[in-house]
PDB file of C-alpha atoms in Angstrom:
ATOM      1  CA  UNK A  10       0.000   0.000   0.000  1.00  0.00           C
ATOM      2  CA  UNK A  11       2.884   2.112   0.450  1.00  0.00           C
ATOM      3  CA  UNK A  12       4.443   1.450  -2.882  1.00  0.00           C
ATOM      4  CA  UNK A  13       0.483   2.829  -3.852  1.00  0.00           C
ATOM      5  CA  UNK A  14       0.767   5.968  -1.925  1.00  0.00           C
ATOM      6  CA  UNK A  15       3.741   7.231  -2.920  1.00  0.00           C
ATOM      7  CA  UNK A  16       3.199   6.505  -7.145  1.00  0.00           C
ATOM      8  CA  UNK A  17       0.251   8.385  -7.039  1.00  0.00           C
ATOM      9  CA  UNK A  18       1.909  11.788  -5.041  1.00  0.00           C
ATOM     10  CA  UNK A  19       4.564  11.227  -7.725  1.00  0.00           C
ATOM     11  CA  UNK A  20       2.025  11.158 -10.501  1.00  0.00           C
ATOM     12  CA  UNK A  21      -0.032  14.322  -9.028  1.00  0.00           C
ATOM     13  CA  UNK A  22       3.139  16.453  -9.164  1.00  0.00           C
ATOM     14  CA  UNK A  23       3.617  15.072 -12.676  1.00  0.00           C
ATOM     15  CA  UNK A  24       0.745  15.877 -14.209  1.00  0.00           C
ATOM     16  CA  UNK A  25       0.697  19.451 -12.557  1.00  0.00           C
ATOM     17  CA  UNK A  26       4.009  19.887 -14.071  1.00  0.00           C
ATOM     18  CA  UNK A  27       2.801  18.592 -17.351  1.00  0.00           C
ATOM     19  CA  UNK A  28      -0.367  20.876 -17.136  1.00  0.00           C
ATOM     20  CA  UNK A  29       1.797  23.812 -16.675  1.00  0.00           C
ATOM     21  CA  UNK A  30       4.649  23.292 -18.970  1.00  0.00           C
ATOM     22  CA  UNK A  31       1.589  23.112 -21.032  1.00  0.00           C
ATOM     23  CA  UNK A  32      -0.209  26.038 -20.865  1.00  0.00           C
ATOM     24  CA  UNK A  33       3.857  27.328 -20.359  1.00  0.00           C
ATOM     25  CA  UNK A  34       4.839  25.945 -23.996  1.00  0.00           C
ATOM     26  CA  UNK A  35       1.365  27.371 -25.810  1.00  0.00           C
ATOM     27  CA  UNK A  36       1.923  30.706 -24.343  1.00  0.00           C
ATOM     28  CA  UNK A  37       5.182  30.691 -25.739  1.00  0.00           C
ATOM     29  CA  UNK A  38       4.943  29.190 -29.307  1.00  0.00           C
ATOM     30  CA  UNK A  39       1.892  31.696 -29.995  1.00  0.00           C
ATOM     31  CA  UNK A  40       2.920  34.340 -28.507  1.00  0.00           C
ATOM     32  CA  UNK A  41       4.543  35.797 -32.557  1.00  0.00           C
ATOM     33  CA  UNK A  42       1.021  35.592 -33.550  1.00  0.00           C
ATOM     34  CA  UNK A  43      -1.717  36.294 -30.941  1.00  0.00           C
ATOM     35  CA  UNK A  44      -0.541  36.923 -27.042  1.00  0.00           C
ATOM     36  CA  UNK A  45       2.659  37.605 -25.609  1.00  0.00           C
ATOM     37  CA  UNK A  46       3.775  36.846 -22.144  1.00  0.00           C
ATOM     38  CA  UNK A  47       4.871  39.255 -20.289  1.00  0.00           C
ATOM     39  CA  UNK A  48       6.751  38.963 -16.528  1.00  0.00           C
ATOM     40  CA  UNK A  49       6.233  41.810 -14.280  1.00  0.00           C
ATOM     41  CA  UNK A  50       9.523  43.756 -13.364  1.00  0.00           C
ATOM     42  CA  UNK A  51       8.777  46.113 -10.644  1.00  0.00           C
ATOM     43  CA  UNK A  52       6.061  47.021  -7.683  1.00  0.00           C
ATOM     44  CA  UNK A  53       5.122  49.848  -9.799  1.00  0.00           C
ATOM     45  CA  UNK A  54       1.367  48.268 -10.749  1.00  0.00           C
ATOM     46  CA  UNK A  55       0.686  47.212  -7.146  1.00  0.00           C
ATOM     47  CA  UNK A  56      -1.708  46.385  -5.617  1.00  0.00           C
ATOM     48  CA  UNK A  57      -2.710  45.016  -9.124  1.00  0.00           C
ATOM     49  CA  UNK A  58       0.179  42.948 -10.412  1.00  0.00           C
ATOM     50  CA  UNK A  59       3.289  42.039  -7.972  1.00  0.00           C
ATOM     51  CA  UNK A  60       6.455  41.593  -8.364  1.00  0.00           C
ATOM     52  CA  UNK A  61       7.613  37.936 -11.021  1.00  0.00           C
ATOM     53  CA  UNK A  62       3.847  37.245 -11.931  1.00  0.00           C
ATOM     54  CA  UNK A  63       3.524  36.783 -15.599  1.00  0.00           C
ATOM     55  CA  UNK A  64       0.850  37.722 -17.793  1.00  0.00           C
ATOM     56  CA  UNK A  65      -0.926  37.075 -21.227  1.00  0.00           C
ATOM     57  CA  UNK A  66      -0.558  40.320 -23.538  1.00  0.00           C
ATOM     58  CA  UNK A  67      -3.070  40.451 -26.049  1.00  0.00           C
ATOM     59  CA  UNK A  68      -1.402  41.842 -29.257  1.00  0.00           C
ATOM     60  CA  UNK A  69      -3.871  41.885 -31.523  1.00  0.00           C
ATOM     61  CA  UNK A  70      -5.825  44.051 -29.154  1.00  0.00           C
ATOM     62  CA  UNK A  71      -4.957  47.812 -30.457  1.00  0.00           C
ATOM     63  CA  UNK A  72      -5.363  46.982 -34.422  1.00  0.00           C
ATOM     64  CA  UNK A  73      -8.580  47.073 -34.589  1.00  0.00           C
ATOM     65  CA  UNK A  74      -9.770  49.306 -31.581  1.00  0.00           C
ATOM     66  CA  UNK A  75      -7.977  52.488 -29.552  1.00  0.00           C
ATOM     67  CA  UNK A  76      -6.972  52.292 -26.070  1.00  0.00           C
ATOM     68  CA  UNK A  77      -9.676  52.946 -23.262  1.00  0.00           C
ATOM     69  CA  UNK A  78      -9.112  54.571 -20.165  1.00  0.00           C
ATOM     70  CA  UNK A  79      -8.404  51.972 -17.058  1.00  0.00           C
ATOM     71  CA  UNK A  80      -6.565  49.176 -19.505  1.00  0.00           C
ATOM     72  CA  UNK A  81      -3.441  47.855 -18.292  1.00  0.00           C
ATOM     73  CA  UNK A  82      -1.258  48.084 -21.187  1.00  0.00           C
ATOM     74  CA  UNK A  83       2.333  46.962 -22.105  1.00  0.00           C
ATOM     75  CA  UNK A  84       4.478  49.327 -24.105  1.00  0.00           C
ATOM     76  CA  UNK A  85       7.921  49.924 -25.142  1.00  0.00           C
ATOM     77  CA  UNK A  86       9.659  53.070 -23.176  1.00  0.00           C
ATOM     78  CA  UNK A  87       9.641  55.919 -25.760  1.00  0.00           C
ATOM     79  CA  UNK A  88      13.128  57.202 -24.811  1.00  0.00           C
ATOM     80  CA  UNK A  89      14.789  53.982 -26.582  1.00  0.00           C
ATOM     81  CA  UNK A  90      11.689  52.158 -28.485  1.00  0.00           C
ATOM     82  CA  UNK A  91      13.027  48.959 -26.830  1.00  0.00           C
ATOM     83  CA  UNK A  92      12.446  48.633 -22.841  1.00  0.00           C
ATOM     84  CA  UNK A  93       8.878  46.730 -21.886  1.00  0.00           C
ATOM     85  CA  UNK A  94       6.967  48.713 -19.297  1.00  0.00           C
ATOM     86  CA  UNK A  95       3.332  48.226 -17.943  1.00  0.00           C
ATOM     87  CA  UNK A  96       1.056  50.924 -16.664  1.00  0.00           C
ATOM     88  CA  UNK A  97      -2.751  51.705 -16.504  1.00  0.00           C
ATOM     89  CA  UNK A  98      -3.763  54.010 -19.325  1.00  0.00           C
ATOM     90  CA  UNK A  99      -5.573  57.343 -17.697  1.00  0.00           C
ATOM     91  CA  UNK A 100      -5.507  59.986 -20.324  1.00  0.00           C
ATOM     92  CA  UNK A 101      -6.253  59.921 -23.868  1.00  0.00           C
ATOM     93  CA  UNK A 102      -5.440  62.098 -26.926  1.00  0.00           C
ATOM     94  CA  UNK A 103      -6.707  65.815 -25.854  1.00  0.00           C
ATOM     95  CA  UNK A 104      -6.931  65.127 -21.721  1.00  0.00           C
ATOM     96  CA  UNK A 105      -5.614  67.507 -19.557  1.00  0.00           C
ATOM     97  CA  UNK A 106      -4.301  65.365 -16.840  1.00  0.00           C
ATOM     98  CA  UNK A 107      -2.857  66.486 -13.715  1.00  0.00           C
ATOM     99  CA  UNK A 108      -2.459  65.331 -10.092  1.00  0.00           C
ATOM    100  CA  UNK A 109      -3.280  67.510  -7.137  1.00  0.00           C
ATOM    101  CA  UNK A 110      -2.280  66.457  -3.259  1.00  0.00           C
ATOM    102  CA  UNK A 111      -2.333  63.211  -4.591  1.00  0.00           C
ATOM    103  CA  UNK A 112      -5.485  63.037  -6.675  1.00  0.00           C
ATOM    104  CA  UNK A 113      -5.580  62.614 -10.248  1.00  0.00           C
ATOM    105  CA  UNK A 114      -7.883  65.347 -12.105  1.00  0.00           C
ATOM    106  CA  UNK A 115      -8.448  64.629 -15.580  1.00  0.00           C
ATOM    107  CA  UNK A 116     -10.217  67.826 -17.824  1.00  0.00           C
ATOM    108  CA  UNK A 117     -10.002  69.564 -14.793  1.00  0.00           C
ATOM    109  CA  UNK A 118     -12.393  67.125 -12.474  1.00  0.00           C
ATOM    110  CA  UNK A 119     -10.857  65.126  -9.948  1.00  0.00           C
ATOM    111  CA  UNK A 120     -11.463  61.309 -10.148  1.00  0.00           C
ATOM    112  CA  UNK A 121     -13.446  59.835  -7.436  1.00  0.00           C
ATOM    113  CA  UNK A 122     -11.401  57.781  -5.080  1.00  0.00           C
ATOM    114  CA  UNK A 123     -13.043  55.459  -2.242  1.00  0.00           C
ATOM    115  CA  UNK A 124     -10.761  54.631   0.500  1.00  0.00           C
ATOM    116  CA  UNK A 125     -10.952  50.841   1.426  1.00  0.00           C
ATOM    117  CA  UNK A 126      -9.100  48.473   3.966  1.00  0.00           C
ATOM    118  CA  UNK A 127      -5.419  49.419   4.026  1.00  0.00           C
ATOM    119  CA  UNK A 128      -2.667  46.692   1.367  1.00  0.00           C
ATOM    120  CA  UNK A 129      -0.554  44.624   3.568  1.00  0.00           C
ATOM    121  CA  UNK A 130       2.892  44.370   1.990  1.00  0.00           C
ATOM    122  CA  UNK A 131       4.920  41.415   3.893  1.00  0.00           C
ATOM    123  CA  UNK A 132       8.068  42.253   1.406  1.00  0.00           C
ATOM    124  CA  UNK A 133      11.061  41.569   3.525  1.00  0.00           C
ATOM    125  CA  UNK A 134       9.582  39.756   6.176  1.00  0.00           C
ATOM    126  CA  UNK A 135       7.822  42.601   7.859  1.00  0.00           C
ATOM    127  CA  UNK A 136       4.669  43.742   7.499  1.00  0.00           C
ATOM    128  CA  UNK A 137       3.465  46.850   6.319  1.00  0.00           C
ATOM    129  CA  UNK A 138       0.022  48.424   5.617  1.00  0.00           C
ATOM    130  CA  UNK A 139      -0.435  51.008   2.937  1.00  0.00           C
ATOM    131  CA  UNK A 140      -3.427  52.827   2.466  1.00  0.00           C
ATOM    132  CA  UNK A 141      -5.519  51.311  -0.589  1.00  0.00           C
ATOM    133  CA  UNK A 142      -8.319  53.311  -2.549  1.00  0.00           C
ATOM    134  CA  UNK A 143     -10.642  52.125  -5.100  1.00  0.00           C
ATOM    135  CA  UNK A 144     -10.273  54.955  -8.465  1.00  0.00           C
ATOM    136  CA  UNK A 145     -13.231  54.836 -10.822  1.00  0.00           C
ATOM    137  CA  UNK A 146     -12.339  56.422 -13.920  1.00  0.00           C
ATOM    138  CA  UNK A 147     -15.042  58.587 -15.576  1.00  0.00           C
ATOM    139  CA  UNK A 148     -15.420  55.902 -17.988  1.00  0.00           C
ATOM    140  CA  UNK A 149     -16.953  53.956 -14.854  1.00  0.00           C
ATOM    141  CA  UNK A 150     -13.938  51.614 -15.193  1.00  0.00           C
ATOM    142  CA  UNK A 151     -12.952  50.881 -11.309  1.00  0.00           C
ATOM    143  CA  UNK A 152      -9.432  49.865 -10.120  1.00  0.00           C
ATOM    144  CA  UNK A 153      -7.624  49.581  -6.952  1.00  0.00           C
ATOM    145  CA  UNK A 154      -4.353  52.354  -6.181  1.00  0.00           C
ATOM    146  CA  UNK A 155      -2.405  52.212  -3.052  1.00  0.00           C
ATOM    147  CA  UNK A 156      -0.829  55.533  -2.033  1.00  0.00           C
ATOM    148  CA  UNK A 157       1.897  55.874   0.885  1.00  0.00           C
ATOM    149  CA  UNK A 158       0.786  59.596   1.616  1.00  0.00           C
ATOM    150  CA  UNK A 159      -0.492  62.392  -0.712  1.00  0.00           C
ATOM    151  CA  UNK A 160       2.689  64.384  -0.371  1.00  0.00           C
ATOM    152  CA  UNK A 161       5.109  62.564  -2.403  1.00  0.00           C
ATOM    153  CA  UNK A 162       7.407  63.162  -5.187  1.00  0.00           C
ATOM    154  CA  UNK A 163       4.959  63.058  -7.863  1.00  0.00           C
ATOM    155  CA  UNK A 164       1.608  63.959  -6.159  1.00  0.00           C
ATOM    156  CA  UNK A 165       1.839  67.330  -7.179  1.00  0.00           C
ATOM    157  CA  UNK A 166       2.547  67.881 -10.982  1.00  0.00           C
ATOM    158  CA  UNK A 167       1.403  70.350 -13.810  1.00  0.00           C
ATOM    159  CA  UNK A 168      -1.266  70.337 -16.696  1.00  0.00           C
ATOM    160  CA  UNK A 169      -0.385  67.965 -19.038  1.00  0.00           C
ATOM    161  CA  UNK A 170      -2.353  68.419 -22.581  1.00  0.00           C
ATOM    162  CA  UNK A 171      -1.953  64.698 -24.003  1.00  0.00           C
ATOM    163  CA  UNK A 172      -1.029  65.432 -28.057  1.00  0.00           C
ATOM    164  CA  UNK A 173      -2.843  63.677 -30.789  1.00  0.00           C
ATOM    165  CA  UNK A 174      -1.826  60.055 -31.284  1.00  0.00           C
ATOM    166  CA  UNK A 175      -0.467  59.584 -27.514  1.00  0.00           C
ATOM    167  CA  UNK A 176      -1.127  58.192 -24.503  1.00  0.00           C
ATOM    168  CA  UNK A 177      -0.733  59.195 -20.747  1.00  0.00           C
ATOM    169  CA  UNK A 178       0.055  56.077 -18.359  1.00  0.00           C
ATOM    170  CA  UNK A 179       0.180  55.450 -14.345  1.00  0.00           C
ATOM    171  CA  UNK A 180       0.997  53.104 -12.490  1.00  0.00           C
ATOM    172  CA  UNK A 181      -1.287  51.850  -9.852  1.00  0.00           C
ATOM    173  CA  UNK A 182       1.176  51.863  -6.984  1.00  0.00           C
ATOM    174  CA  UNK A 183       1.440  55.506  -7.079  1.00  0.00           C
ATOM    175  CA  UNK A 184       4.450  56.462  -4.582  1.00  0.00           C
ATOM    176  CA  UNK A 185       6.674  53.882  -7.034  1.00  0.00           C
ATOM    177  CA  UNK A 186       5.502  54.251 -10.313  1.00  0.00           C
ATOM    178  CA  UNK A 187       8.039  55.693 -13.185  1.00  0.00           C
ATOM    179  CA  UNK A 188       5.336  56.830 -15.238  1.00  0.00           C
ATOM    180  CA  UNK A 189       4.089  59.419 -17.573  1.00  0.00           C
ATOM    181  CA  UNK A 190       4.046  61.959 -14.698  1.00  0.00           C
ATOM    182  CA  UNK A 191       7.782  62.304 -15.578  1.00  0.00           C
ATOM    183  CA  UNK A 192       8.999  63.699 -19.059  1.00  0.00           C
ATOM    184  CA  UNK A 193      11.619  62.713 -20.978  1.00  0.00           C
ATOM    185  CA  UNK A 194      14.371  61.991 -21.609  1.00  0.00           C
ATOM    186  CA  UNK A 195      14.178  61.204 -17.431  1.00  0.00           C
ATOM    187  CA  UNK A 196      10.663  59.318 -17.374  1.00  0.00           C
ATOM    188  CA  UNK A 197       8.483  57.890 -19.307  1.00  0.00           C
ATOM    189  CA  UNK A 198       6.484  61.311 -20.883  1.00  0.00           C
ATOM    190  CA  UNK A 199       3.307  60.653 -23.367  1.00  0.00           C
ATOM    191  CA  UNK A 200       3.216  57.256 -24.335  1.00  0.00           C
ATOM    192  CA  UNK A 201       2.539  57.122 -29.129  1.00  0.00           C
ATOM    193  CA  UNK A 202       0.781  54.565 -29.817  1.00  0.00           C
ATOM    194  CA  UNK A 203       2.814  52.814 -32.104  1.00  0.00           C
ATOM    195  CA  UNK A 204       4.923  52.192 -29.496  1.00  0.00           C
ATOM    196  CA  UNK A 205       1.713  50.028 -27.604  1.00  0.00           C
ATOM    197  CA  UNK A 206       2.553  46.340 -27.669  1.00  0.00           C
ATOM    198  CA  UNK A 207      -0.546  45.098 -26.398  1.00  0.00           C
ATOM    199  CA  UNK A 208      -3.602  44.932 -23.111  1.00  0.00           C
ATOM    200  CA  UNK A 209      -2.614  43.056 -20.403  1.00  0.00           C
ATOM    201  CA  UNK A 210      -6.103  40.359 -19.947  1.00  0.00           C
ATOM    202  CA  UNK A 211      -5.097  37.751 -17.568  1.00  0.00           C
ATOM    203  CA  UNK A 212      -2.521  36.133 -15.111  1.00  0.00           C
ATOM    204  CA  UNK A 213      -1.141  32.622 -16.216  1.00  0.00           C
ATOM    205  CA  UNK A 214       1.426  32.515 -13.507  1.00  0.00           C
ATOM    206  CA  UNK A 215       0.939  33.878  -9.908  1.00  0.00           C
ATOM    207  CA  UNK A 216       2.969  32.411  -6.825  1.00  0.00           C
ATOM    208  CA  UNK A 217       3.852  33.728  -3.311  1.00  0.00           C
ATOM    209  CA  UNK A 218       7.375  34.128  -3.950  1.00  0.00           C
ATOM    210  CA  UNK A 219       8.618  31.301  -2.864  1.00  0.00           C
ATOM    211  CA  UNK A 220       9.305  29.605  -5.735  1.00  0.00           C
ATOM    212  CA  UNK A 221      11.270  30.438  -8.836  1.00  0.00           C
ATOM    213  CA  UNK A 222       9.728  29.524 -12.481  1.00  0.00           C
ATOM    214  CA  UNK A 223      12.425  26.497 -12.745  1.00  0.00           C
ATOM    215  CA  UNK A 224      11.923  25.149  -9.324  1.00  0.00           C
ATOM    216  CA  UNK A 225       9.100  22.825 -10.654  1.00  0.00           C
ATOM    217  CA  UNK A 226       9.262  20.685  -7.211  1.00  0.00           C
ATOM    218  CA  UNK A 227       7.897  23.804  -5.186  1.00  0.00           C
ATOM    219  CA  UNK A 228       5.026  24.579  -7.403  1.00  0.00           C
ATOM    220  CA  UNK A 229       2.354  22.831  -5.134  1.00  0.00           C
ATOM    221  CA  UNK A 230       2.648  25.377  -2.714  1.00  0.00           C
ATOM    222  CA  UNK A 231       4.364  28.316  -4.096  1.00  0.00           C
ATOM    223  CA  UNK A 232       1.311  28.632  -7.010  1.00  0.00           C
ATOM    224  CA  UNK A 233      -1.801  30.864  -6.233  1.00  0.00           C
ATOM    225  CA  UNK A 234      -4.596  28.466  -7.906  1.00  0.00           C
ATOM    226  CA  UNK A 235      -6.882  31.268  -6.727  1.00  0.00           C
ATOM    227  CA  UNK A 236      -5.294  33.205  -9.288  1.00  0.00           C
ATOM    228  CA  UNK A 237      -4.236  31.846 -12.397  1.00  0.00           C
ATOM    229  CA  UNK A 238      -6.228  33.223 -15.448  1.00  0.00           C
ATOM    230  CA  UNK A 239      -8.008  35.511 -13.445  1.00  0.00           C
ATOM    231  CA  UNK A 240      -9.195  38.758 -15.565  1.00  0.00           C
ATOM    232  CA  UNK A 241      -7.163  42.069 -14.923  1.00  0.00           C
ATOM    233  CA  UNK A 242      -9.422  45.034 -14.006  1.00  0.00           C
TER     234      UNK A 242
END
């Protein structure tokens, strides 16, 4: 009976590996065509997206349709054409779009912003709790934002008049967000849209950290089932 036991724990973990490499190995060999996997690199979209999950990019997305305020986009860095960033697109061609004391204003009317139970960031062992809103875009499209304080670097900024053909982009963890709030040749500035690679739709890889993608023996309890191929709001 032990023999039993233990072949059928070994097959479990197989076939979760299998079902992942998978879904791993499709996202890859159509990702020329159709989607394109994308890792996330920084904090900058929490609470959102954190820090090594990966997501499917939709490429097709912006041929046949323009950018909408609230989508989460991926897009290469204007000042070299070549770096991947994400962000949450806020302003459109002809917004003014400026934040005040921490609020964003866009054509001169601030955007509502609900504050909700605080974002618990256990980074580094420690806890810490950040206050968490919920923004709803005058589109109706509703997202979550965490901000530290309304006093930081970039929660004060000018009128920016978004030109014809571009883009203005935040990120949703706005105390750490590089971002269109910061011009070029420094930041990020107006985002063209020929430089859009796709919408972010859905996670197809979320753990808690404590794995790394090769380290196929942890997935059982590094991977957030709760998760995978859940929509992105």
């Amino acid at each position: 009976m032990a023999r039993t036991k233990k072949a059928s724990g070994h097959g479990s973990l197989l076939e979760l590996v299998t079902i992942v490499a998978a879904a791993l190995g499709l996202a890859l060999g159509i990702q020329a065509f159709v989607v394109k996997p994308f890792r996330i690199p920084s904090e900058s979209m929490v609470p959102t997206l954190s820090v090594s999950q990966r997501v499917l990019v939709d490429r097709v997305s912006f041929r046949f349709s323009d950018p909408e305020r609230g989508d989460v986009v991926v897009f290469k860095l204007p000042r070299d054409n070549k770096t991947d960033y994400i962000k949450r697109i806020v302003g459109l061609p002809g917004d003014r779009i400026q934040v005040k004391g921490g609020l964003l204003h866009i054509n001169g009317e601030p955007v509502k912003r609900e504050r909700i139970e605080d974002y618990v960031d256990r980074d580094g062992g420690t806890a810490q709790r950040i206050p968490q809103y919920i923004e709803t875009l005058p589109n109706g499209r509703k997202h979550r934002i965490i901000e530290h304080s309304d006093r930081e670097q970039y929660d004060e900024t000018p009128i920016y008049v978004v030109p014809a053909g571009k883009y203005f982009a935040m990120g949703d963890n706005r105390d750490n967000s590089l971002d269109s709030r910061v011009p070029t040749p420094n930041g990020v500035g107006f985002v063209p849209v020929e430089n859009l690679v796709g919408r972010a739709e859905f996670l197809f890889f979320s753990t808690n950290g404590s794995a790394r993608l090769w380290e196929v023996w942890k997935w059982p309890t590094a991977i957030r089932y709760g998760r995978l191929f859940d929509g992105i709001e």
